[in-house]
mmCIF file of C-alpha atoms in Angstrom:
data_model
loop_
_atom_site.group_PDB
_atom_site.id
_atom_site.type_symbol
_atom_site.label_atom_id
_atom_site.label_comp_id
_atom_site.label_asym_id
_atom_site.label_seq_id
_atom_site.Cartn_x
_atom_site.Cartn_y
_atom_site.Cartn_z
ATOM 1 C CA MET I 733 -28.100 -2.788 -23.180
ATOM 2 C CA PRO I 734 -24.894 -2.778 -25.443
ATOM 3 C CA VAL I 735 -25.446 -4.077 -28.948
ATOM 4 C CA THR I 736 -25.710 -7.924 -29.177
ATOM 5 C CA ASP I 737 -27.005 -8.383 -32.825
ATOM 6 C CA ILE I 738 -25.182 -6.891 -35.521
ATOM 7 C CA LYS I 739 -24.049 -7.011 -39.201
ATOM 8 C CA VAL I 740 -20.190 -6.850 -39.792
ATOM 9 C CA SER I 741 -18.280 -7.398 -43.036
ATOM 10 C CA GLU I 742 -15.387 -10.314 -43.371
ATOM 11 C CA SER I 743 -12.849 -7.171 -43.288
ATOM 12 C CA ILE I 744 -13.748 -6.178 -40.063
ATOM 13 C CA LEU I 745 -14.069 -9.771 -38.794
ATOM 14 C CA LYS I 746 -10.590 -10.231 -40.009
ATOM 15 C CA LYS I 747 -9.059 -6.961 -38.579
ATOM 16 C CA LEU I 748 -10.506 -7.050 -35.136
ATOM 17 C CA GLY I 749 -11.094 -10.762 -34.428
ATOM 18 C CA GLU I 750 -13.478 -12.036 -32.487
ATOM 19 C CA GLU I 751 -12.425 -11.180 -28.900
ATOM 20 C CA ARG I 752 -11.909 -7.392 -30.160
ATOM 21 C CA LEU I 753 -15.003 -7.209 -31.970
ATOM 22 C CA GLY I 754 -16.895 -8.332 -28.623
ATOM 23 C CA GLU I 755 -15.064 -5.658 -26.879
ATOM 24 C CA VAL I 756 -16.272 -3.060 -29.441
ATOM 25 C CA CYS I 757 -19.790 -4.094 -29.297
ATOM 26 C CA SER I 758 -19.819 -4.102 -25.641
ATOM 27 C CA CYS I 759 -18.616 -0.344 -25.838
ATOM 28 C CA LEU I 760 -21.929 0.515 -28.583
ATOM 29 C CA TRP I 761 -25.422 1.068 -27.840
ATOM 30 C CA PRO I 762 -28.059 1.208 -30.585
ATOM 31 C CA VAL I 763 -29.544 4.492 -30.536
ATOM 32 C CA ASP I 764 -29.321 6.546 -33.363
ATOM 33 C CA CYS I 765 -27.861 5.848 -37.091
ATOM 34 C CA GLN I 766 -24.815 7.718 -37.473
ATOM 35 C CA THR I 767 -25.652 8.369 -41.129
ATOM 36 C CA CYS I 768 -29.333 9.844 -40.989
ATOM 37 C CA GLY I 769 -29.703 10.611 -37.354
ATOM 38 C CA ARG I 770 -32.736 8.427 -36.989
ATOM 39 C CA PHE I 771 -33.695 5.768 -34.649
ATOM 40 C CA LEU I 772 -31.988 2.537 -35.122
ATOM 41 C CA GLY I 773 -34.975 0.670 -34.369
ATOM 42 C CA ASP I 774 -34.893 -3.178 -33.731
ATOM 43 C CA ALA I 775 -33.143 -4.474 -36.568
ATOM 44 C CA PRO I 776 -29.578 -5.449 -36.328
ATOM 45 C CA PRO I 777 -27.513 -2.279 -37.131
ATOM 46 C CA ALA I 778 -24.380 -1.962 -39.411
ATOM 47 C CA LEU I 779 -20.828 -1.819 -37.857
ATOM 48 C CA ALA I 780 -18.631 0.738 -39.986
ATOM 49 C CA VAL I 781 -15.200 1.197 -39.211
ATOM 50 C CA ASP I 782 -13.308 4.227 -40.444
ATOM 51 C CA GLU I 783 -9.402 4.312 -40.205
ATOM 52 C CA THR I 784 -6.914 7.183 -40.411
ATOM 53 C CA PRO I 785 -3.117 6.800 -39.755
ATOM 54 C CA LEU I 786 -3.534 8.130 -36.510
ATOM 55 C CA MET I 787 -6.910 6.359 -35.019
ATOM 56 C CA ALA I 788 -10.026 4.401 -36.053
ATOM 57 C CA SER I 789 -13.714 4.739 -35.151
ATOM 58 C CA ALA I 790 -16.315 2.006 -35.051
ATOM 59 C CA SER I 791 -20.082 3.500 -35.322
ATOM 60 C CA LEU I 792 -23.560 2.005 -35.921
ATOM 61 C CA HIS I 793 -25.707 2.765 -38.778
ATOM 62 C CA HIS I 794 -28.801 1.648 -40.438
ATOM 63 C CA LEU I 795 -28.166 -1.144 -43.046
ATOM 64 C CA ALA I 796 -29.912 0.759 -45.620
ATOM 65 C CA CYS I 797 -27.928 3.938 -44.888
ATOM 66 C CA ARG I 798 -24.376 2.415 -44.997
ATOM 67 C CA PRO I 799 -23.182 -1.102 -45.342
ATOM 68 C CA PRO I 800 -21.126 -3.045 -42.904
ATOM 69 C CA GLU I 801 -17.294 -2.060 -43.955
ATOM 70 C CA TRP I 802 -13.592 -1.220 -42.888
ATOM 71 C CA ASN I 803 -12.922 1.982 -44.437
ATOM 72 C CA ASP I 804 -9.327 2.683 -44.588
ATOM 73 C CA SER I 805 -9.133 4.303 -48.137
ATOM 74 C CA GLY I 806 -8.319 7.755 -46.807
ATOM 75 C CA LEU I 807 -11.750 8.936 -47.569
ATOM 76 C CA ILE I 808 -13.191 9.611 -44.346
ATOM 77 C CA ILE I 809 -17.048 9.123 -44.518
ATOM 78 C CA ASP I 810 -18.731 12.148 -42.909
ATOM 79 C CA ILE I 811 -20.032 11.321 -39.537
ATOM 80 C CA HIS I 812 -22.138 14.274 -38.004
ATOM 81 C CA GLU I 813 -21.313 14.676 -34.408
ATOM 82 C CA GLU I 814 -24.617 15.697 -33.549
ATOM 83 C CA HIS I 815 -26.013 12.426 -34.536
ATOM 84 C CA LEU I 816 -23.927 10.920 -31.234
ATOM 85 C CA SER I 817 -26.123 10.347 -28.378
ATOM 86 C CA TRP I 818 -24.250 10.831 -25.006
ATOM 87 C CA VAL I 819 -25.324 10.394 -21.588
ATOM 88 C CA SER I 820 -24.174 11.366 -18.222
ATOM 89 C CA VAL I 821 -24.639 11.468 -14.250
ATOM 90 C CA MET I 822 -23.469 12.659 -11.273
ATOM 91 C CA LEU I 823 -21.761 10.426 -8.426
ATOM 92 C CA MET I 824 -19.430 10.732 -5.481
ATOM 93 C CA PHE I 825 -16.005 9.169 -6.809
ATOM 94 C CA PRO I 826 -13.481 7.707 -4.341
ATOM 95 C CA VAL I 827 -10.166 9.156 -4.535
ATOM 96 C CA VAL I 828 -6.650 8.260 -2.750
ATOM 97 C CA PRO I 829 -4.748 11.742 -2.312
ATOM 98 C CA PRO I 830 -0.942 11.191 -2.615
ATOM 99 C CA GLY I 831 0.512 10.129 0.947
ATOM 100 C CA GLY I 832 -2.544 8.309 2.209
ATOM 101 C CA GLY I 833 -5.854 9.126 3.596
ATOM 102 C CA GLN I 834 -9.302 8.612 1.757
ATOM 103 C CA GLY I 835 -11.883 11.009 0.165
ATOM 104 C CA TYR I 836 -14.595 11.462 -2.131
ATOM 105 C CA TRP I 837 -15.104 13.996 -4.870
ATOM 106 C CA PRO I 838 -18.141 14.730 -6.978
ATOM 107 C CA MET I 839 -17.684 13.184 -10.532
ATOM 108 C CA LEU I 840 -19.620 14.150 -13.724
ATOM 109 C CA LEU I 841 -19.434 10.610 -15.498
ATOM 110 C CA VAL I 842 -20.128 10.928 -19.048
ATOM 111 C CA ASN I 843 -20.484 8.253 -21.946
ATOM 112 C CA PRO I 844 -19.778 10.681 -24.706
ATOM 113 C CA GLY I 845 -20.751 8.574 -27.656
ATOM 114 C CA LEU I 846 -23.392 5.486 -27.272
ATOM 115 C CA GLU I 847 -23.058 4.710 -30.919
ATOM 116 C CA SER I 848 -19.468 5.029 -31.719
ATOM 117 C CA VAL I 849 -16.239 4.195 -29.960
ATOM 118 C CA PRO I 850 -12.560 4.882 -30.921
ATOM 119 C CA ILE I 851 -9.875 2.027 -31.749
ATOM 120 C CA VAL I 852 -6.132 2.881 -31.617
ATOM 121 C CA LYS I 853 -3.542 0.492 -33.373
ATOM 122 C CA ASP I 854 -0.920 -1.043 -31.433
ATOM 123 C CA ASP I 855 1.894 -2.561 -33.437
ATOM 124 C CA ARG I 856 2.450 -5.225 -30.601
ATOM 125 C CA ARG I 857 -0.914 -5.923 -29.635
ATOM 126 C CA GLY I 858 -3.254 -5.303 -32.767
ATOM 127 C CA TYR I 859 -6.250 -2.876 -32.664
ATOM 128 C CA GLN I 860 -7.345 -1.893 -29.000
ATOM 129 C CA VAL I 861 -10.801 -0.283 -28.093
ATOM 130 C CA LEU I 862 -10.161 2.933 -26.548
ATOM 131 C CA ARG I 863 -13.005 2.786 -23.638
ATOM 132 C CA SER I 864 -11.762 6.115 -21.832
ATOM 133 C CA GLY I 865 -12.271 7.868 -25.333
ATOM 134 C CA VAL I 866 -10.562 10.311 -27.171
ATOM 135 C CA LEU I 867 -11.399 12.953 -24.609
ATOM 136 C CA SER I 868 -8.405 11.326 -22.751
ATOM 137 C CA LEU I 869 -6.384 13.560 -25.123
ATOM 138 C CA HIS I 870 -7.060 15.958 -22.499
ATOM 139 C CA GLU I 871 -4.277 14.138 -20.491
ATOM 140 C CA LEU I 872 -7.273 12.586 -18.221
ATOM 141 C CA ASN I 873 -5.735 9.848 -16.260
ATOM 142 C CA ALA I 874 -6.937 6.156 -16.818
ATOM 143 C CA THR I 875 -7.834 5.834 -13.024
ATOM 144 C CA GLY I 876 -9.193 7.442 -10.357
ATOM 145 C CA LEU I 877 -6.828 5.769 -7.668
ATOM 146 C CA GLY I 878 -4.248 8.336 -5.959
ATOM 147 C CA MET I 879 -4.864 10.918 -8.443
ATOM 148 C CA ASP I 880 -3.364 14.246 -8.098
ATOM 149 C CA VAL I 881 -6.425 16.597 -7.678
ATOM 150 C CA SER I 882 -4.422 19.698 -7.006
ATOM 151 C CA ALA I 883 -3.800 19.914 -10.804
ATOM 152 C CA PRO I 884 -7.132 20.603 -12.743
ATOM 153 C CA LEU I 885 -7.313 20.380 -16.751
ATOM 154 C CA ASP I 886 -6.080 23.452 -18.506
ATOM 155 C CA ASP I 887 -8.923 23.145 -21.227
ATOM 156 C CA ALA I 888 -11.819 22.472 -19.276
ATOM 157 C CA VAL I 889 -14.178 24.407 -16.850
ATOM 158 C CA ALA I 890 -17.130 23.536 -14.521
ATOM 159 C CA THR I 891 -20.277 25.512 -13.694
ATOM 160 C CA LEU I 892 -22.899 25.202 -11.879
ATOM 161 C CA ALA I 893 -26.429 25.761 -11.948
ATOM 162 C CA ALA I 894 -29.674 25.709 -9.594
ATOM 163 C CA ASP I 895 -29.837 21.786 -10.242
ATOM 164 C CA SER I 896 -26.982 20.646 -12.509
ATOM 165 C CA VAL I 897 -23.226 20.543 -13.076
ATOM 166 C CA SER I 898 -21.942 21.047 -16.439
ATOM 167 C CA VAL I 899 -18.216 20.666 -17.816
ATOM 168 C CA SER I 900 -17.084 22.363 -20.981
ATOM 169 C CA PHE I 901 -14.170 21.569 -23.118
ATOM 170 C CA THR I 902 -12.392 24.348 -24.676
ATOM 171 C CA SER I 903 -10.367 22.526 -27.362
ATOM 172 C CA GLY I 904 -10.735 19.323 -29.038
ATOM 173 C CA PRO I 905 -14.344 18.076 -29.304
ATOM 174 C CA HIS I 906 -16.330 21.254 -28.341
ATOM 175 C CA ARG I 907 -18.593 19.499 -26.217
ATOM 176 C CA THR I 908 -20.377 20.614 -23.042
ATOM 177 C CA TYR I 909 -21.572 17.771 -20.829
ATOM 178 C CA THR I 910 -24.349 18.350 -18.078
ATOM 179 C CA ALA I 911 -25.926 15.847 -15.406
ATOM 180 C CA PRO I 912 -28.747 16.605 -12.902
ATOM 181 C CA ALA I 913 -27.136 17.150 -9.425
ATOM 182 C CA ASP I 914 -28.771 17.523 -5.921
ATOM 183 C CA GLU I 915 -27.572 19.773 -3.070
ATOM 184 C CA GLN I 916 -25.249 17.088 -2.136
ATOM 185 C CA PHE I 917 -23.114 17.195 -5.399
ATOM 186 C CA LEU I 918 -22.940 21.157 -5.724
ATOM 187 C CA ASP I 919 -22.352 21.821 -2.034
ATOM 188 C CA ALA I 920 -19.188 19.345 -2.700
ATOM 189 C CA ALA I 921 -18.446 21.241 -5.669
ATOM 190 C CA ARG I 922 -18.237 24.573 -3.927
ATOM 191 C CA ALA I 923 -16.254 23.630 -1.339
ATOM 192 C CA LEU I 924 -13.545 21.826 -3.410
ATOM 193 C CA GLY I 925 -13.587 24.709 -6.003
ATOM 194 C CA GLY I 926 -14.488 22.083 -8.794
ATOM 195 C CA VAL I 927 -15.323 18.572 -9.779
ATOM 196 C CA LEU I 928 -13.901 15.325 -11.594
ATOM 197 C CA VAL I 929 -14.839 14.696 -15.113
ATOM 198 C CA GLY I 930 -15.131 10.890 -16.127
ATOM 199 C CA VAL I 931 -15.221 9.454 -19.376
ATOM 200 C CA SER I 932 -15.815 6.199 -20.452
ATOM 201 C CA HIS I 933 -17.417 4.132 -23.775
ATOM 202 C CA ALA I 934 -17.608 1.120 -21.453
ATOM 203 C CA LEU I 935 -20.172 2.388 -19.280
ATOM 204 C CA HIS I 936 -23.750 3.646 -19.563
ATOM 205 C CA PRO I 937 -24.317 6.017 -16.749
ATOM 206 C CA ASP I 938 -28.016 5.323 -16.495
ATOM 207 C CA HIS I 939 -27.086 1.627 -15.707
ATOM 208 C CA LEU I 940 -24.696 1.738 -12.935
ATOM 209 C CA ASP I 941 -23.599 -0.314 -10.011
ATOM 210 C CA THR I 942 -20.732 -0.670 -7.668
ATOM 211 C CA THR I 943 -19.757 -3.865 -9.256
ATOM 212 C CA VAL I 944 -19.529 -2.430 -12.950
ATOM 213 C CA LEU I 945 -17.911 0.751 -11.886
ATOM 214 C CA ASN I 946 -15.432 -1.164 -9.554
ATOM 215 C CA GLN I 947 -14.393 -3.087 -12.513
ATOM 216 C CA ALA I 948 -14.059 0.059 -14.897
ATOM 217 C CA ILE I 949 -11.849 1.444 -12.421
ATOM 218 C CA LEU I 950 -9.454 -1.146 -11.760
ATOM 219 C CA ASN I 951 -9.272 -1.810 -15.449
ATOM 220 C CA GLY I 952 -8.525 1.755 -16.169
ATOM 221 C CA TRP I 953 -11.706 2.209 -18.318
ATOM 222 C CA ILE I 954 -12.472 5.559 -17.139
ATOM 223 C CA GLY I 955 -10.451 8.854 -18.004
ATOM 224 C CA VAL I 956 -10.497 10.895 -14.579
ATOM 225 C CA GLY I 957 -9.265 14.452 -14.568
ATOM 226 C CA ARG I 958 -10.111 17.541 -12.166
ATOM 227 C CA VAL I 959 -12.300 20.160 -13.679
ATOM 228 C CA GLN I 960 -11.757 23.753 -11.957
ATOM 229 C CA LEU I 961 -15.395 25.506 -10.964
ATOM 230 C CA HIS I 962 -15.147 28.755 -13.075
ATOM 231 C CA GLY I 963 -13.929 31.596 -10.958
ATOM 232 C CA ALA I 964 -12.556 29.375 -8.625
ATOM 233 C CA SER I 965 -8.778 29.452 -7.379
ATOM 234 C CA ALA I 966 -6.538 26.756 -8.953
ATOM 235 C CA SER I 967 -5.127 26.098 -5.375
ATOM 236 C CA ALA I 968 -8.629 25.113 -4.069
ATOM 237 C CA ALA I 969 -8.192 21.501 -3.999
ATOM 238 C CA ARG I 970 -6.880 20.047 -0.651
ATOM 239 C CA PRO I 971 -3.263 20.209 -0.104
ATOM 240 C CA ARG I 972 -1.474 16.843 -0.642
ATOM 241 C CA THR I 973 0.497 15.085 2.217
ATOM 242 C CA PRO I 974 3.703 14.781 1.300
ATOM 243 C CA ASP I 975 5.348 11.017 1.587
ATOM 244 C CA ARG I 976 7.283 10.244 4.775
ATOM 245 C CA PRO I 977 11.069 10.745 4.553
ATOM 246 C CA GLN I 978 13.158 7.877 3.120
ATOM 247 C CA ALA I 979 10.020 6.065 2.065
ATOM 248 C CA LEU I 980 11.241 2.853 0.184
ATOM 249 C CA TYR I 981 9.490 2.044 -3.166
ATOM 250 C CA THR I 982 9.014 -1.397 -5.005
ATOM 251 C CA LEU I 983 8.874 -2.431 -8.486
ATOM 252 C CA GLU I 984 7.703 -5.816 -9.032
ATOM 253 C CA TRP I 985 7.341 -7.454 -12.635
ATOM 254 C CA ASN I 986 7.244 -10.323 -14.892
ATOM 255 C CA SER I 987 5.349 -11.430 -18.070
ATOM 256 C CA LYS I 988 1.886 -11.965 -16.038
ATOM 257 C CA HIS I 989 1.847 -9.317 -13.248
ATOM 258 C CA MET I 990 3.644 -5.705 -12.541
ATOM 259 C CA SER I 991 2.782 -3.198 -9.715
ATOM 260 C CA VAL I 992 4.775 -0.381 -8.002
ATOM 261 C CA GLY I 993 4.109 1.017 -4.851
ATOM 262 C CA ARG I 994 5.344 1.904 -1.029
ATOM 263 C CA VAL I 995 6.407 -0.543 1.550
ATOM 264 C CA LEU I 996 4.121 -0.119 4.632
ATOM 265 C CA GLY I 997 5.878 -2.916 6.648
ATOM 266 C CA HIS I 998 8.523 -5.518 6.402
ATOM 267 C CA ASP I 999 8.790 -8.409 9.118
ATOM 268 C CA THR I 1000 11.614 -10.640 9.073
ATOM 269 C CA ALA I 1001 9.940 -13.317 11.363
ATOM 270 C CA ASP I 1002 9.074 -17.089 9.658
ATOM 271 C CA LEU I 1003 5.412 -16.336 9.511
ATOM 272 C CA THR I 1004 2.965 -18.777 8.066
ATOM 273 C CA ILE I 1005 0.716 -17.384 5.586
ATOM 274 C CA PRO I 1006 -2.227 -16.681 7.942
ATOM 275 C CA GLU I 1007 -0.139 -15.041 10.086
ATOM 276 C CA ALA I 1008 1.489 -12.716 7.693
ATOM 277 C CA MET I 1009 -2.215 -11.893 6.464
ATOM 278 C CA ARG I 1010 -3.108 -11.097 10.110
ATOM 279 C CA TRP I 1011 0.169 -9.146 10.533
ATOM 280 C CA ALA I 1012 -0.478 -7.187 7.452
ATOM 281 C CA ASP I 1013 -4.293 -6.485 8.164
ATOM 282 C CA GLY I 1014 -3.151 -4.830 11.431
ATOM 283 C CA LEU I 1015 -1.030 -2.573 9.293
ATOM 284 C CA ILE I 1016 -3.481 -1.653 6.940
ATOM 285 C CA GLY I 1017 -5.985 -0.838 9.903
ATOM 286 C CA ALA I 1018 -9.447 -1.757 11.300
ATOM 287 C CA ASP I 1019 -11.243 1.157 9.453
ATOM 288 C CA VAL I 1020 -10.119 -0.635 5.905
ATOM 289 C CA SER I 1021 -12.821 -2.411 4.385
ATOM 290 C CA SER I 1022 -10.755 -5.341 2.806
ATOM 291 C CA ILE I 1023 -12.355 -7.605 0.183
ATOM 292 C CA GLY I 1024 -9.925 -10.462 1.383
ATOM 293 C CA TRP I 1025 -6.659 -11.711 0.509
ATOM 294 C CA THR I 1026 -6.449 -13.419 -3.321
ATOM 295 C CA PRO I 1027 -3.337 -14.897 -5.101
ATOM 296 C CA VAL I 1028 -1.686 -12.447 -7.123
ATOM 297 C CA ASP I 1029 -1.043 -15.430 -9.601
ATOM 298 C CA ASP I 1030 -3.566 -18.364 -9.169
ATOM 299 C CA ASP I 1031 -0.925 -21.193 -10.523
ATOM 300 C CA ARG I 1032 1.800 -19.831 -8.128
ATOM 301 C CA THR I 1033 0.597 -18.572 -4.777
ATOM 302 C CA GLU I 1034 4.155 -17.992 -3.790
ATOM 303 C CA GLU I 1035 4.056 -14.833 -6.236
ATOM 304 C CA GLY I 1036 2.024 -13.079 -3.174
ATOM 305 C CA TRP I 1037 -1.163 -11.951 -2.387
ATOM 306 C CA PHE I 1038 -3.409 -8.898 -3.312
ATOM 307 C CA THR I 1039 -6.235 -7.206 -1.465
ATOM 308 C CA LEU I 1040 -8.513 -3.858 -2.028
ATOM 309 C CA ASP I 1041 -10.303 -1.593 0.334
ATOM 310 C CA ALA I 1042 -14.212 -1.682 -0.980
ATOM 311 C CA LEU I 1043 -14.417 2.037 0.224
ATOM 312 C CA SER I 1044 -11.415 3.517 -1.068
ATOM 313 C CA LEU I 1045 -10.377 1.282 -3.805
ATOM 314 C CA GLN I 1046 -6.674 1.451 -2.614
ATOM 315 C CA MET I 1047 -4.632 -1.856 -3.382
ATOM 316 C CA TYR I 1048 -2.394 -3.659 -1.248
ATOM 317 C CA PHE I 1049 0.290 -6.457 -2.170
ATOM 318 C CA LEU I 1050 1.513 -8.895 0.579
ATOM 319 C CA ARG I 1051 4.752 -11.080 -0.618
ATOM 320 C CA ARG I 1052 7.237 -13.263 1.066
ATOM 321 C CA HIS I 1053 10.870 -12.330 -0.363
ATOM 322 C CA PRO I 1054 14.026 -14.351 0.915
ATOM 323 C CA ASP I 1055 14.752 -11.781 3.521
ATOM 324 C CA GLY I 1056 11.132 -11.717 4.878
ATOM 325 C CA TRP I 1057 7.153 -10.256 4.585
ATOM 326 C CA ARG I 1058 6.463 -6.781 3.036
ATOM 327 C CA LEU I 1059 3.319 -5.014 2.685
ATOM 328 C CA VAL I 1060 3.052 -2.755 -0.066
ATOM 329 C CA LEU I 1061 0.497 -0.163 -0.722
ATOM 330 C CA ALA I 1062 0.085 0.175 -4.356
ATOM 331 C CA TYR I 1063 -0.084 3.125 -6.557
ATOM 332 C CA ALA I 1064 -0.520 0.983 -10.178
ATOM 333 C CA ARG I 1065 -0.744 -2.681 -11.016
ATOM 334 C CA VAL I 1066 -1.208 -4.325 -14.342
ATOM 335 C CA ALA I 1067 -2.861 -8.452 -14.204
ATOM 336 C CA GLY I 1068 -2.838 -10.786 -17.101
ATOM 337 C CA LYS I 1069 0.049 -9.619 -19.427
ATOM 338 C CA THR I 1070 2.631 -7.018 -18.998
ATOM 339 C CA ASP I 1071 4.302 -6.918 -22.296
ATOM 340 C CA VAL I 1072 7.511 -5.785 -20.405
ATOM 341 C CA GLU I 1073 10.698 -7.320 -21.177
ATOM 342 C CA THR I 1074 13.134 -5.111 -19.353
ATOM 343 C CA ASP I 1075 14.011 -3.379 -16.317
ATOM 344 C CA ASN I 1076 13.855 -0.085 -18.249
ATOM 345 C CA GLU I 1077 10.853 -0.818 -19.818
ATOM 346 C CA ALA I 1078 9.368 -1.573 -16.240
ATOM 347 C CA LYS I 1079 11.086 1.585 -14.982
ATOM 348 C CA ALA I 1080 9.657 3.702 -17.449
ATOM 349 C CA TRP I 1081 6.112 2.386 -16.774
ATOM 350 C CA ALA I 1082 6.592 2.968 -13.224
ATOM 351 C CA ILE I 1083 7.828 6.546 -13.415
ATOM 352 C CA ASN I 1084 4.628 7.419 -15.297
ATOM 353 C CA HIS I 1085 2.236 6.096 -12.860
ATOM 354 C CA LEU I 1086 4.354 7.815 -9.778
ATOM 355 C CA LYS I 1087 4.028 10.877 -11.480
ATOM 356 C CA ARG I 1088 0.450 10.491 -11.796
ATOM 357 C CA LYS I 1089 0.182 9.916 -8.156
ATOM 358 C CA GLY I 1090 2.295 12.658 -6.940
ATOM 359 C CA GLN I 1091 4.633 10.436 -5.889
ATOM 360 C CA PRO I 1092 8.758 11.119 -6.287
ATOM 361 C CA THR I 1093 9.938 10.106 -9.918
ATOM 362 C CA LYS I 1094 13.999 10.718 -9.672
ATOM 363 C CA LEU I 1095 14.640 7.285 -8.055
ATOM 364 C CA THR I 1096 17.278 5.040 -8.226
ATOM 365 C CA TRP I 1097 16.058 1.467 -8.588
ATOM 366 C CA THR I 1098 18.580 -1.354 -7.712
ATOM 367 C CA PRO I 1099 17.373 -5.258 -7.668
ATOM 368 C CA GLY I 1100 16.791 -6.538 -4.443
ATOM 369 C CA PRO I 1101 14.923 -9.542 -2.817
ATOM 370 C CA SER I 1102 12.236 -11.145 -5.211
ATOM 371 C CA THR I 1103 9.694 -13.840 -5.469
ATOM 372 C CA PRO I 1104 10.595 -16.595 -7.470
ATOM 373 C CA ALA I 1105 8.929 -15.944 -10.566
ATOM 374 C CA ALA I 1106 9.368 -12.059 -10.591
ATOM 375 C CA ARG I 1107 11.612 -9.295 -10.213
ATOM 376 C CA THR I 1108 11.626 -6.851 -7.801
ATOM 377 C CA LEU I 1109 13.415 -3.289 -7.799
ATOM 378 C CA TYR I 1110 13.794 -0.918 -4.918
ATOM 379 C CA ALA I 1111 14.285 2.635 -4.748
ATOM 380 C CA ARG I 1112 14.606 5.370 -1.619
ATOM 381 C CA ALA I 1113 13.070 8.850 -1.582
#
C-alpha cells in the first residue's frame, strides 16, 4: 500500500497543499530509507523534498536519518540511487494503431522508484507530481492510445532471456529493468521485434487490476514508448494504416474539457438522444465493448456524450451541433480543467497529440458548428 502515515514539515505542507501532498503520498511506498538504505519499518517515515531550478524530488527517510524538510538551498542532499526500490511486471498492453484497428503489445511496466517521486513546478498550476517519472525525458508518450509503435526510442534496447525481458536505457538514469516473462510474451516480442516500456510512479506493478490500469492510462500516468529488440530491424513494427483521404478532424474546447479527433459520421436528421446513440453504436460496430454513453459535462448534457471501448480503450464522442449529430473518434482528451484560453493554445495542444498518434499536423483549422458552451474548430486532411 502507498504510504498513509507520514511526517511532514510546515514548509512542505505550505508549498504543496493538502491535495498535492496526498498525490505525492499516493506515489510513495515505504520500503527502504533513502538516506541509510535500510528497511523503513512500521514507524511513520519522514518526507523530504529536494528542489533544484529544474525539478524537485520527494523521498522517504527514517526520522532519525533525516528530518522532514523542504530543501531549496541549492545544496542537494546526496540520494543514493542504489537505495531506490523498483518493481516491474510484463503485461499485454492495448494499442490502437493510427488509422484504426486494435492490438496488444507486450509491455514491461516498471515503477522505477517506490520511495521517491519527481515533482515539477508549473507557473500556472503550482507543483505537479510527475507520475510518469523522469524517464519521460526519454520522450515517452503519456498514453498508450494510438501511439506510433513504428518509432522506437533511440536510447533504449530490449533483450530476451529464457524466462525474462529486460529493457536498458543508455542515457539519463543508467538502469536496466527486468521482469519475468512466459512464452506468450517472449514469442510476441520476437514477432514484433521489440516491446513497449511503461513507466509510472502511480502504480505498483505487483498490485494491478483492470480498473487501476485503465484509470492510469486515461489520466496519462504512464509514460509509454517502444523499445527495439537487440539486433532487430527498426522497421519490424507493423506498418501504420494511413488515414482515409479528406478525413475531417475536429478540435473541441472550453475551460472544462477539450478533445481532438476524426469524424466518423455526420447525420443531419432530427434524432432524439437515444436514436443518436443507436446510430453512433452502429457506426462504431458491434465488436466494440462500449462502457455506455456518459455526459461529457454532467452539468450540461447538451455538450455531448462520451464512451470508451473497454478492450481497445479507444475513445468516442457523440455531439449534437446546429447542423446535426457527429460521431468523433478521439485521439486525446482533457476533462475537468483545460487551462486553455485561446484557439492558438488549443491548436498547439491538438497538433502535439495528433503528431504522437501518427496523424496529419499541417492542418488549417476553421471555426464551425459548435455545442452551446464549447468552441469547435474543423480541419480537413
